[in-house]
mmCIF file of C-alpha atoms and ligand atoms in Angstrom:
data_model
loop_
_atom_site.group_PDB
_atom_site.id
_atom_site.type_symbol
_atom_site.label_atom_id
_atom_site.label_comp_id
_atom_site.label_asym_id
_atom_site.label_seq_id
_atom_site.Cartn_x
_atom_site.Cartn_y
_atom_site.Cartn_z
ATOM 1 C CA MET A 197 -14.895 24.681 -11.730
ATOM 2 C CA SER A 198 -11.427 23.444 -10.820
ATOM 3 C CA LYS A 199 -11.149 20.644 -8.286
ATOM 4 C CA GLN A 200 -9.556 23.054 -5.783
ATOM 5 C CA GLU A 201 -12.663 25.252 -5.849
ATOM 6 C CA MET A 202 -15.149 22.453 -5.202
ATOM 7 C CA LYS A 203 -16.378 21.733 -1.704
ATOM 8 C CA PHE A 204 -15.668 18.279 -0.290
ATOM 9 C CA ASN A 205 -19.182 16.892 -0.886
ATOM 10 C CA THR A 206 -18.956 17.904 -4.560
ATOM 11 C CA LYS A 207 -15.399 16.600 -4.972
ATOM 12 C CA VAL A 208 -16.301 13.052 -3.872
ATOM 13 C CA ILE A 209 -18.780 12.884 -6.769
ATOM 14 C CA HIS A 210 -17.030 14.929 -9.479
ATOM 15 C CA ALA A 211 -13.317 15.582 -8.903
ATOM 16 C CA GLY A 212 -11.080 14.034 -11.550
ATOM 17 C CA LEU A 213 -14.019 12.481 -13.379
ATOM 18 C CA GLU A 214 -15.114 13.243 -16.937
ATOM 19 C CA PRO A 215 -17.711 11.439 -19.056
ATOM 20 C CA ASP A 216 -16.020 8.680 -21.071
ATOM 21 C CA PRO A 217 -14.614 10.317 -24.244
ATOM 22 C CA THR A 218 -15.528 7.426 -26.566
ATOM 23 C CA THR A 219 -19.136 6.753 -25.486
ATOM 24 C CA GLY A 220 -20.221 9.561 -23.197
ATOM 25 C CA ALA A 221 -20.750 7.090 -20.325
ATOM 26 C CA ILE A 222 -21.202 9.155 -17.162
ATOM 27 C CA MET A 223 -19.560 6.543 -14.934
ATOM 28 C CA THR A 224 -15.884 5.813 -15.553
ATOM 29 C CA PRO A 225 -15.817 2.452 -17.357
ATOM 30 C CA ILE A 226 -13.863 -0.541 -16.053
ATOM 31 C CA TYR A 227 -11.041 -0.516 -18.605
ATOM 32 C CA GLN A 228 -10.252 -4.201 -18.268
ATOM 33 C CA THR A 229 -7.190 -4.150 -20.495
ATOM 34 C CA SER A 230 -3.495 -4.729 -19.919
ATOM 35 C CA THR A 231 -2.275 -2.879 -22.993
ATOM 36 C CA TYR A 232 -3.119 -0.116 -25.521
ATOM 37 C CA VAL A 233 -2.627 0.323 -29.268
ATOM 38 C CA GLN A 234 0.294 2.369 -30.568
ATOM 39 C CA THR A 235 -0.291 3.716 -34.075
ATOM 40 C CA SER A 236 3.461 3.846 -34.556
ATOM 41 C CA PRO A 237 6.143 3.159 -31.903
ATOM 42 C CA GLY A 238 5.639 5.560 -28.999
ATOM 43 C CA VAL A 239 2.482 7.139 -30.473
ATOM 44 C CA HIS A 240 -0.539 6.441 -28.228
ATOM 45 C CA LYS A 241 -3.277 8.154 -26.252
ATOM 46 C CA GLY A 242 -1.402 8.402 -22.964
ATOM 47 C CA PHE A 243 -1.611 4.767 -21.903
ATOM 48 C CA GLU A 244 0.921 2.047 -22.779
ATOM 49 C CA TYR A 245 0.611 -0.746 -20.244
ATOM 50 C CA SER A 246 -1.705 -1.089 -17.232
ATOM 51 C CA ARG A 247 0.978 -1.480 -14.545
ATOM 52 C CA THR A 248 2.187 1.981 -15.575
ATOM 53 C CA GLY A 249 -1.275 3.477 -16.023
ATOM 54 C CA ASN A 250 -4.906 2.499 -16.592
ATOM 55 C CA PRO A 251 -7.773 4.937 -17.244
ATOM 56 C CA THR A 252 -10.014 3.595 -14.445
ATOM 57 C CA ARG A 253 -7.141 3.790 -11.964
ATOM 58 C CA ALA A 254 -6.128 7.228 -13.281
ATOM 59 C CA ALA A 255 -9.652 8.568 -12.613
ATOM 60 C CA LEU A 256 -9.526 7.222 -9.059
ATOM 61 C CA GLU A 257 -6.027 8.631 -8.499
ATOM 62 C CA ALA A 258 -7.154 12.100 -9.627
ATOM 63 C CA ASN A 259 -10.229 11.903 -7.408
ATOM 64 C CA LEU A 260 -8.207 10.794 -4.365
ATOM 65 C CA ALA A 261 -5.687 13.609 -4.861
ATOM 66 C CA ALA A 262 -8.543 16.133 -4.800
ATOM 67 C CA LEU A 263 -10.045 14.669 -1.616
ATOM 68 C CA GLU A 264 -6.771 15.242 0.260
ATOM 69 C CA ASN A 265 -6.106 18.651 -1.333
ATOM 70 C CA ALA A 266 -3.005 17.090 -2.895
ATOM 71 C CA LYS A 267 -1.575 17.460 -6.389
ATOM 72 C CA TYR A 268 -1.014 13.738 -6.979
ATOM 73 C CA GLY A 269 -2.694 10.474 -6.021
ATOM 74 C CA LEU A 270 -1.209 6.987 -6.468
ATOM 75 C CA CYS A 271 -3.049 3.719 -5.897
ATOM 76 C CA PHE A 272 -1.568 0.437 -4.710
ATOM 77 C CA GLY A 273 -2.724 -3.156 -4.391
ATOM 78 C CA SER A 274 -3.289 -2.700 -0.626
ATOM 79 C CA GLY A 275 -2.619 -0.244 2.181
ATOM 80 C CA LEU A 276 0.549 -2.138 2.996
ATOM 81 C CA GLY A 277 1.558 -1.956 -0.669
ATOM 82 C CA ALA A 278 1.346 1.839 -0.313
ATOM 83 C CA ILE A 279 3.450 1.843 2.879
ATOM 84 C CA ASP A 280 5.975 -0.456 1.164
ATOM 85 C CA ALA A 281 6.417 2.182 -1.552
ATOM 86 C CA VAL A 282 7.001 4.934 1.039
ATOM 87 C CA ILE A 283 9.763 2.998 2.814
ATOM 88 C CA LYS A 284 11.383 2.242 -0.570
ATOM 89 C CA LEU A 285 12.157 5.979 -0.746
ATOM 90 C CA LEU A 286 14.783 5.227 1.944
ATOM 91 C CA SER A 287 18.234 3.603 1.838
ATOM 92 C CA PRO A 288 20.150 1.318 4.226
ATOM 93 C CA GLY A 289 21.286 3.300 7.270
ATOM 94 C CA ASP A 290 18.291 5.637 7.199
ATOM 95 C CA GLU A 291 16.081 5.961 10.270
ATOM 96 C CA VAL A 292 12.334 6.360 10.767
ATOM 97 C CA VAL A 293 10.612 7.756 13.856
ATOM 98 C CA SER A 294 7.208 6.109 14.085
ATOM 99 C CA THR A 295 4.110 6.114 16.294
ATOM 100 C CA ASN A 296 4.320 3.175 18.737
ATOM 101 C CA ASP A 297 0.561 2.521 18.835
ATOM 102 C CA LEU A 298 0.590 1.391 15.218
ATOM 103 C CA TYR A 299 -1.522 -0.765 12.897
ATOM 104 C CA GLY A 300 -0.170 -4.321 13.368
ATOM 105 C CA GLY A 301 0.606 -4.888 9.691
ATOM 106 C CA THR A 302 2.587 -1.650 9.510
ATOM 107 C CA TYR A 303 4.627 -2.695 12.563
ATOM 108 C CA ARG A 304 5.246 -6.055 10.885
ATOM 109 C CA ILE A 305 6.471 -4.664 7.534
ATOM 110 C CA PHE A 306 8.706 -2.148 9.348
ATOM 111 C CA THR A 307 10.311 -4.643 11.751
ATOM 112 C CA LYS A 308 10.165 -7.970 9.887
ATOM 113 C CA VAL A 309 10.827 -6.777 6.336
ATOM 114 C CA PHE A 310 12.581 -3.407 6.231
ATOM 115 C CA GLU A 311 14.834 -3.834 9.269
ATOM 116 C CA ASN A 312 16.450 -6.638 7.213
ATOM 117 C CA TYR A 313 17.360 -4.002 4.631
ATOM 118 C CA GLY A 314 19.207 -1.881 7.179
ATOM 119 C CA ILE A 315 16.497 0.667 7.917
ATOM 120 C CA LYS A 316 16.042 1.483 11.590
ATOM 121 C CA PHE A 317 12.665 2.214 13.179
ATOM 122 C CA ASN A 318 12.161 4.046 16.472
ATOM 123 C CA PHE A 319 8.690 3.471 17.921
ATOM 124 C CA ILE A 320 7.698 6.241 20.305
ATOM 125 C CA GLY A 321 4.625 7.639 22.035
ATOM 126 C CA MET A 322 3.658 10.789 20.115
ATOM 127 C CA GLN A 323 0.788 12.129 22.231
ATOM 128 C CA ASN A 324 3.088 15.051 22.950
ATOM 129 C CA ALA A 325 4.415 16.162 19.542
ATOM 130 C CA ASP A 326 7.324 18.095 21.124
ATOM 131 C CA LYS A 327 8.809 14.777 22.253
ATOM 132 C CA ILE A 328 9.265 13.646 18.640
ATOM 133 C CA GLU A 329 12.230 15.966 18.226
ATOM 134 C CA GLU A 330 14.272 14.133 20.907
ATOM 135 C CA HIS A 331 14.319 11.060 18.682
ATOM 136 C CA ILE A 332 15.468 12.739 15.459
ATOM 137 C CA THR A 333 19.063 11.966 14.507
ATOM 138 C CA GLU A 334 21.161 12.912 11.480
ATOM 139 C CA LYS A 335 20.016 9.695 9.861
ATOM 140 C CA THR A 336 16.288 10.298 10.322
ATOM 141 C CA LYS A 337 14.546 10.631 6.945
ATOM 142 C CA LEU A 338 10.910 10.040 7.802
ATOM 143 C CA ILE A 339 8.420 10.616 10.623
ATOM 144 C CA TRP A 340 5.501 8.176 10.383
ATOM 145 C CA VAL A 341 2.294 9.107 12.171
ATOM 146 C CA GLU A 342 -1.003 7.288 12.561
ATOM 147 C CA THR A 343 -3.910 9.266 14.066
ATOM 148 C CA PRO A 344 -6.347 8.329 15.516
ATOM 149 C CA THR A 345 -4.400 5.229 16.546
ATOM 150 C CA ASN A 346 -5.551 1.644 16.597
ATOM 151 C CA PRO A 347 -7.072 0.442 18.920
ATOM 152 C CA MET A 348 -6.591 3.084 21.653
ATOM 153 C CA LEU A 349 -7.846 6.057 19.607
ATOM 154 C CA ASN A 350 -4.946 8.243 20.690
ATOM 155 C CA ILE A 351 -4.699 11.540 18.818
ATOM 156 C CA ILE A 352 -1.414 12.919 17.507
ATOM 157 C CA ASP A 353 -0.952 16.595 16.654
ATOM 158 C CA ILE A 354 -0.201 16.536 12.902
ATOM 159 C CA GLU A 355 0.692 20.235 12.736
ATOM 160 C CA GLY A 356 3.086 19.786 15.670
ATOM 161 C CA ALA A 357 4.716 16.784 13.984
ATOM 162 C CA ALA A 358 4.974 18.773 10.732
ATOM 163 C CA LYS A 359 6.851 21.577 12.509
ATOM 164 C CA VAL A 360 9.442 19.076 13.779
ATOM 165 C CA ALA A 361 9.697 17.476 10.323
ATOM 166 C CA LYS A 362 10.203 20.841 8.559
ATOM 167 C CA LYS A 363 12.782 22.011 11.109
ATOM 168 C CA HIS A 364 14.901 18.906 10.554
ATOM 169 C CA GLY A 365 14.261 18.514 6.820
ATOM 170 C CA VAL A 366 12.644 15.087 7.110
ATOM 171 C CA LEU A 367 9.463 13.810 5.455
ATOM 172 C CA LEU A 368 6.236 13.487 7.411
ATOM 173 C CA GLY A 369 3.928 10.634 6.415
ATOM 174 C CA VAL A 370 0.452 10.273 7.928
ATOM 175 C CA ASP A 371 -1.663 7.126 7.818
ATOM 176 C CA ASN A 372 -5.089 8.771 7.531
ATOM 177 C CA THR A 373 -7.084 5.525 7.300
ATOM 178 C CA PHE A 374 -9.039 5.870 10.566
ATOM 179 C CA ALA A 375 -10.115 9.459 9.925
ATOM 180 C CA SER A 376 -10.714 9.307 6.138
ATOM 181 C CA PRO A 377 -10.284 12.488 4.053
ATOM 182 C CA TYR A 378 -13.756 13.582 5.193
ATOM 183 C CA LEU A 379 -12.595 14.118 8.782
ATOM 184 C CA GLN A 380 -8.973 15.148 8.394
ATOM 185 C CA ASN A 381 -6.593 16.398 5.664
ATOM 186 C CA PRO A 382 -2.959 16.014 6.797
ATOM 187 C CA ILE A 383 -1.416 17.824 3.782
ATOM 188 C CA ASP A 384 -3.268 20.995 4.845
ATOM 189 C CA LEU A 385 -1.598 20.558 8.259
ATOM 190 C CA GLY A 386 1.912 20.270 6.789
ATOM 191 C CA ALA A 387 2.332 16.545 6.034
ATOM 192 C CA ASP A 388 4.282 15.504 2.924
ATOM 193 C CA ILE A 389 2.637 12.129 2.324
ATOM 194 C CA VAL A 390 -0.874 10.937 3.176
ATOM 195 C CA MET A 391 -1.526 7.219 3.127
ATOM 196 C CA HIS A 392 -4.848 5.366 3.127
ATOM 197 C CA SER A 393 -5.915 1.791 3.340
ATOM 198 C CA ALA A 394 -8.738 2.346 0.817
ATOM 199 C CA THR A 395 -9.985 -1.053 2.007
ATOM 200 C CA LYS A 396 -11.619 0.791 4.919
ATOM 201 C CA TYR A 397 -13.699 4.022 4.732
ATOM 202 C CA LEU A 398 -12.797 5.020 1.150
ATOM 203 C CA GLY A 399 -14.074 1.750 -0.310
ATOM 204 C CA GLY A 400 -16.608 1.651 2.481
ATOM 205 C CA HIS A 401 -18.361 -1.615 1.615
ATOM 206 C CA SER A 402 -15.839 -4.275 2.710
ATOM 207 C CA ASP A 403 -15.570 -5.610 -0.829
ATOM 208 C CA VAL A 404 -12.108 -4.502 -1.952
ATOM 209 C CA VAL A 405 -8.493 -4.324 -0.713
ATOM 210 C CA MET A 406 -6.536 -1.270 -1.885
ATOM 211 C CA GLY A 407 -4.061 1.392 -0.748
ATOM 212 C CA ALA A 408 -3.311 4.969 -1.760
ATOM 213 C CA LEU A 409 -0.731 7.733 -1.354
ATOM 214 C CA MET A 410 -1.351 11.430 -1.877
ATOM 215 C CA VAL A 411 1.460 13.989 -2.214
ATOM 216 C CA SER A 412 1.857 17.535 -3.518
ATOM 217 C CA ASP A 413 5.610 17.828 -4.082
ATOM 218 C CA ASP A 414 6.509 17.232 -7.770
ATOM 219 C CA ALA A 415 9.842 15.514 -7.122
ATOM 220 C CA LEU A 416 8.431 13.293 -4.391
ATOM 221 C CA ALA A 417 5.520 12.290 -6.654
ATOM 222 C CA GLU A 418 7.988 11.436 -9.422
ATOM 223 C CA ARG A 419 9.976 9.145 -7.108
ATOM 224 C CA LEU A 420 6.808 7.435 -5.880
ATOM 225 C CA TYR A 421 5.485 6.923 -9.446
ATOM 226 C CA PHE A 422 8.831 5.350 -10.298
ATOM 227 C CA ILE A 423 8.509 2.951 -7.343
ATOM 228 C CA GLN A 424 4.839 2.211 -8.121
ATOM 229 C CA ASN A 425 5.703 1.299 -11.706
ATOM 230 C CA SER A 426 8.987 -0.466 -10.908
ATOM 231 C CA CYS A 427 7.715 -2.565 -7.985
ATOM 232 C CA GLY A 428 4.266 -3.127 -9.471
ATOM 233 C CA SER A 429 1.901 -3.215 -6.493
ATOM 234 C CA VAL A 430 -1.027 -1.742 -8.424
ATOM 235 C CA PRO A 431 -4.774 -2.386 -8.148
ATOM 236 C CA GLY A 432 -6.817 -3.672 -11.072
ATOM 237 C CA PRO A 433 -9.481 -1.705 -12.965
ATOM 238 C CA MET A 434 -12.429 -3.514 -11.317
ATOM 239 C CA ASP A 435 -11.188 -2.642 -7.821
ATOM 240 C CA SER A 436 -10.502 0.939 -8.925
ATOM 241 C CA PHE A 437 -14.110 1.157 -10.143
ATOM 242 C CA LEU A 438 -15.426 -0.185 -6.825
ATOM 243 C CA VAL A 439 -13.490 2.376 -4.795
ATOM 244 C CA LEU A 440 -14.599 5.205 -7.125
ATOM 245 C CA ARG A 441 -18.192 4.059 -6.570
ATOM 246 C CA GLY A 442 -17.694 3.838 -2.810
ATOM 247 C CA ILE A 443 -16.217 7.346 -2.598
ATOM 248 C CA LYS A 444 -19.332 8.924 -4.121
ATOM 249 C CA THR A 445 -21.111 8.385 -0.786
ATOM 250 C CA LEU A 446 -18.101 8.932 1.504
ATOM 251 C CA HIS A 447 -19.506 12.149 3.003
ATOM 252 C CA LEU A 448 -22.949 10.595 3.612
ATOM 253 C CA ARG A 449 -21.475 7.457 5.144
ATOM 254 C CA MET A 450 -19.068 9.424 7.331
ATOM 255 C CA GLN A 451 -21.898 11.607 8.651
ATOM 256 C CA GLY A 452 -23.744 8.408 9.587
ATOM 257 C CA HIS A 453 -20.641 6.839 11.182
ATOM 258 C CA CYS A 454 -20.056 10.012 13.228
ATOM 259 C CA GLU A 455 -23.679 10.302 14.403
ATOM 260 C CA ASN A 456 -23.967 6.641 15.362
ATOM 261 C CA GLY A 457 -20.450 6.672 16.844
ATOM 262 C CA LYS A 458 -21.327 9.532 19.157
ATOM 263 C CA GLU A 459 -24.505 7.791 20.395
ATOM 264 C CA ILE A 460 -22.742 4.465 20.959
ATOM 265 C CA ALA A 461 -19.792 6.089 22.769
ATOM 266 C CA HIS A 462 -22.171 7.829 25.192
ATOM 267 C CA PHE A 463 -24.324 4.708 25.585
ATOM 268 C CA LEU A 464 -21.259 2.641 26.518
ATOM 269 C CA GLN A 465 -19.877 5.290 28.840
ATOM 270 C CA SER A 466 -23.031 5.259 30.942
ATOM 271 C CA HIS A 467 -23.315 1.438 30.990
ATOM 272 C CA PRO A 468 -22.659 -0.110 34.435
ATOM 273 C CA LYS A 469 -20.634 -3.049 33.039
ATOM 274 C CA VAL A 470 -18.252 -0.855 31.033
ATOM 275 C CA GLU A 471 -14.990 0.291 32.636
ATOM 276 C CA CYS A 472 -13.615 2.777 30.120
ATOM 277 C CA VAL A 473 -14.516 4.064 26.629
ATOM 278 C CA TYR A 474 -11.795 5.348 24.303
ATOM 279 C CA TRP A 475 -13.221 7.822 21.784
ATOM 280 C CA PRO A 476 -11.705 11.234 20.866
ATOM 281 C CA GLY A 477 -15.072 13.024 21.080
ATOM 282 C CA PHE A 478 -15.178 12.937 24.895
ATOM 283 C CA ASP A 479 -13.881 16.143 26.441
ATOM 284 C CA THR A 480 -12.075 13.898 28.955
ATOM 285 C CA HIS A 481 -9.991 12.351 26.133
ATOM 286 C CA PRO A 482 -6.393 13.529 26.759
ATOM 287 C CA ASN A 483 -6.014 15.033 23.262
ATOM 288 C CA HIS A 484 -9.638 16.075 22.719
ATOM 289 C CA GLU A 485 -8.630 19.680 21.943
ATOM 290 C CA ILE A 486 -6.246 18.566 19.198
ATOM 291 C CA ALA A 487 -8.885 16.199 17.803
ATOM 292 C CA LYS A 488 -11.337 19.114 17.742
ATOM 293 C CA ALA A 489 -8.840 21.326 15.941
ATOM 294 C CA GLN A 490 -7.607 18.898 13.289
ATOM 295 C CA MET A 491 -10.716 16.742 12.676
ATOM 296 C CA LYS A 492 -14.144 17.782 11.400
ATOM 297 C CA ASP A 493 -15.891 15.272 13.719
ATOM 298 C CA PHE A 494 -14.869 12.254 15.801
ATOM 299 C CA GLY A 495 -15.745 9.238 13.678
ATOM 300 C CA GLY A 496 -17.209 5.838 14.351
ATOM 301 C CA MET A 497 -14.142 4.012 15.701
ATOM 302 C CA MET A 498 -13.898 3.349 19.446
ATOM 303 C CA SER A 499 -12.700 0.831 22.003
ATOM 304 C CA PHE A 500 -14.022 -0.038 25.456
ATOM 305 C CA SER A 501 -12.983 -2.234 28.372
ATOM 306 C CA LEU A 502 -15.188 -4.155 30.811
ATOM 307 C CA LYS A 503 -15.409 -3.924 34.598
ATOM 308 C CA GLY A 504 -13.420 -6.803 36.108
ATOM 309 C CA ASN A 505 -11.277 -6.962 32.932
ATOM 310 C CA LYS A 506 -11.901 -10.641 32.133
ATOM 311 C CA LEU A 507 -10.932 -12.122 28.763
ATOM 312 C CA GLU A 508 -13.923 -14.538 28.897
ATOM 313 C CA ASP A 509 -16.342 -11.621 29.361
ATOM 314 C CA ALA A 510 -14.993 -9.858 26.275
ATOM 315 C CA PHE A 511 -15.224 -13.123 24.279
ATOM 316 C CA GLN A 512 -18.856 -13.478 25.405
ATOM 317 C CA VAL A 513 -19.826 -9.927 24.493
ATOM 318 C CA VAL A 514 -18.382 -10.169 20.972
ATOM 319 C CA SER A 515 -20.035 -13.536 20.375
ATOM 320 C CA TYR A 516 -23.442 -12.516 21.827
ATOM 321 C CA MET A 517 -23.668 -9.489 19.543
ATOM 322 C CA LYS A 518 -25.751 -10.130 16.418
ATOM 323 C CA VAL A 519 -25.724 -6.832 14.501
ATOM 324 C CA PHE A 520 -22.050 -6.137 15.289
ATOM 325 C CA THR A 521 -20.133 -8.912 13.518
ATOM 326 C CA LEU A 522 -16.826 -10.159 14.890
ATOM 327 C CA ALA A 523 -14.284 -9.632 12.111
ATOM 328 C CA GLU A 524 -10.966 -8.023 11.208
ATOM 329 C CA SER A 525 -11.133 -4.699 9.321
ATOM 330 C CA LEU A 526 -13.221 -1.550 9.761
ATOM 331 C CA GLY A 527 -14.801 1.337 7.922
ATOM 332 C CA GLY A 528 -17.553 -0.542 6.068
ATOM 333 C CA VAL A 529 -21.253 0.351 6.235
ATOM 334 C CA GLU A 530 -21.801 -2.655 8.539
ATOM 335 C CA SER A 531 -20.876 -2.584 12.225
ATOM 336 C CA LEU A 532 -17.940 -4.773 13.221
ATOM 337 C CA SER A 533 -16.418 -5.744 16.539
ATOM 338 C CA GLY A 534 -12.907 -6.929 17.266
ATOM 339 C CA HIS A 535 -10.925 -8.230 20.204
ATOM 340 C CA PRO A 536 -7.451 -6.675 19.830
ATOM 341 C CA ALA A 537 -5.698 -8.796 22.506
ATOM 342 C CA SER A 538 -6.486 -12.032 20.638
ATOM 343 C CA MET A 539 -6.818 -10.730 17.068
ATOM 344 C CA THR A 540 -4.864 -7.715 15.780
ATOM 345 C CA HIS A 541 -2.465 -7.484 18.758
ATOM 346 C CA ALA A 542 -2.074 -11.205 19.573
ATOM 347 C CA ALA A 543 1.581 -11.197 18.527
ATOM 348 C CA ILE A 544 2.500 -8.545 21.121
ATOM 349 C CA PRO A 545 3.445 -9.935 24.585
ATOM 350 C CA LYS A 546 0.688 -9.345 27.205
ATOM 351 C CA GLU A 547 2.824 -7.008 29.363
ATOM 352 C CA GLU A 548 3.811 -4.917 26.341
ATOM 353 C CA ARG A 549 0.263 -4.536 25.039
ATOM 354 C CA GLU A 550 -1.177 -3.784 28.491
ATOM 355 C CA LYS A 551 1.273 -0.885 28.828
ATOM 356 C CA THR A 552 -0.427 0.830 25.886
ATOM 357 C CA GLY A 553 -3.928 -0.002 27.200
ATOM 358 C CA VAL A 554 -4.699 -3.120 25.158
ATOM 359 C CA VAL A 555 -6.051 -5.100 28.136
ATOM 360 C CA ASP A 556 -7.760 -8.523 27.978
ATOM 361 C CA SER A 557 -11.302 -7.115 28.066
ATOM 362 C CA LEU A 558 -10.753 -4.406 25.427
ATOM 363 C CA ILE A 559 -13.261 -4.547 22.552
ATOM 364 C CA ARG A 560 -12.900 -2.406 19.418
ATOM 365 C CA LEU A 561 -15.958 -1.270 17.495
ATOM 366 C CA SER A 562 -16.276 0.016 13.958
ATOM 367 C CA VAL A 563 -19.727 1.541 14.262
ATOM 368 C CA GLY A 564 -21.621 1.210 10.981
ATOM 369 C CA VAL A 565 -24.545 3.129 9.540
ATOM 370 C CA GLU A 566 -27.385 0.781 10.551
ATOM 371 C CA ASP A 567 -30.327 2.076 12.617
ATOM 372 C CA ILE A 568 -28.967 3.396 15.911
ATOM 373 C CA GLU A 569 -31.736 1.745 17.987
ATOM 374 C CA ASP A 570 -30.767 -1.687 16.642
ATOM 375 C CA LEU A 571 -27.093 -1.046 17.401
ATOM 376 C CA LYS A 572 -27.805 0.060 20.974
ATOM 377 C CA ALA A 573 -30.196 -2.848 21.569
ATOM 378 C CA ASP A 574 -27.567 -5.276 20.286
ATOM 379 C CA LEU A 575 -24.902 -3.976 22.670
ATOM 380 C CA ALA A 576 -27.409 -3.834 25.545
ATOM 381 C CA GLN A 577 -28.505 -7.460 25.154
ATOM 382 C CA ALA A 578 -24.895 -8.691 24.800
ATOM 383 C CA LEU A 579 -23.740 -6.815 27.932
ATOM 384 C CA ALA A 580 -26.862 -7.937 29.857
ATOM 385 C CA GLN A 581 -25.827 -11.577 29.453
ATOM 386 C CA LEU A 582 -22.604 -11.124 31.444
HETATM 387 C C1 PLP B 727 -5.970 -1.811 7.332
HETATM 388 C C2 PLP B 727 -4.967 -0.804 7.666
HETATM 389 C C3 PLP B 727 -3.724 -0.760 7.023
HETATM 390 C C4 PLP B 727 -3.319 -1.787 5.982
HETATM 391 O O1 PLP B 727 -4.115 -1.717 4.851
HETATM 392 P P1 PLP B 727 -4.448 -2.982 3.905
HETATM 393 O O2 PLP B 727 -5.339 -2.413 2.888
HETATM 394 O O3 PLP B 727 -5.101 -4.011 4.801
HETATM 395 O O4 PLP B 727 -3.144 -3.476 3.391
HETATM 396 C C5 PLP B 727 -2.837 0.243 7.376
HETATM 397 N N1 PLP B 727 -3.151 1.151 8.322
HETATM 398 C C6 PLP B 727 -4.321 1.134 8.971
HETATM 399 C C7 PLP B 727 -4.605 2.173 10.019
HETATM 400 C C8 PLP B 727 -5.271 0.164 8.672
HETATM 401 O O5 PLP B 727 -6.438 0.144 9.335
#
């Protein structure tokens, strides 16, 4: 069966993976080697040096490509390493139109690193995909979309963005980290590049930092392989093994995240101390219809604000919670909480962040796959102490 014919739940376990040719080991071994024998100069078994290629990484790259219905997968040392490679496709003078409600680290590499190299970034609200077109100029080479967004869980119409990109001959890149390939496949919707922080749902166990790009265009893949090998932000074999292992349960974990996420979102929405819950599964969410059309389910990421909007109250809730742990990151099996105004979005001036909804009392949750009763009880006792 070719990897295109397999269903998603089969692909996570089998796509791109063959028993080890030398031993028959079912699980891809950790090929902890930097180099490979050549029987005479240039004669080898397909691997020369592990920056260029490593069998454990190659298995993961093939598997990741299949999960996004892409032809090629490329892994990087981190999610930001993957984004770095995408922007290195550009030249001084080129412009990028990007989502404004963006992962903080992406905003930082765009503005603090690549603006120094003469690349210009326009950060715009993309909740209405038709508006993207107004910001395209002759110099625009890339549209960069993140959906759902962090931490406001806004939804951007990928197909709509792809239409604008095609019409103007620019690339569309989608950061698919929050959704994971289980919920959403941007290449099927017309995107050229899909990016993941594999640190999050793909790895799924908060034990590895890694990034990935998936593309289907041959020439684009060639350019990205050149950058991957030339710039050298590649993950090691051990981390590649860990992500391969994590992916085998991606579908099961995502089902759990979605089920628990739905319960927690409804629990919070009916809680008297909660002001507002941001989660794309509510039919009151402004882009709920688009979420329904482009995602399989609504995931376990959400944010909520407190009545009275006091910073101290939010600090208390996150420190009173015992099952939800206060920490950066998301997408692991364990539930995490975060306070965007003081953590991920601390560098953004208060007035600026409040405009996008990141108020003082906003709390972000990455709902894990623990028992739902324990999660609800934890939130209930923390909110009761206010
Ligand atoms: C974490 C994250 C990144 C950056 O990935 P790293 O693996 O931490 O470098 C990029 N985008 C989103 C949406 C993320 O959550």
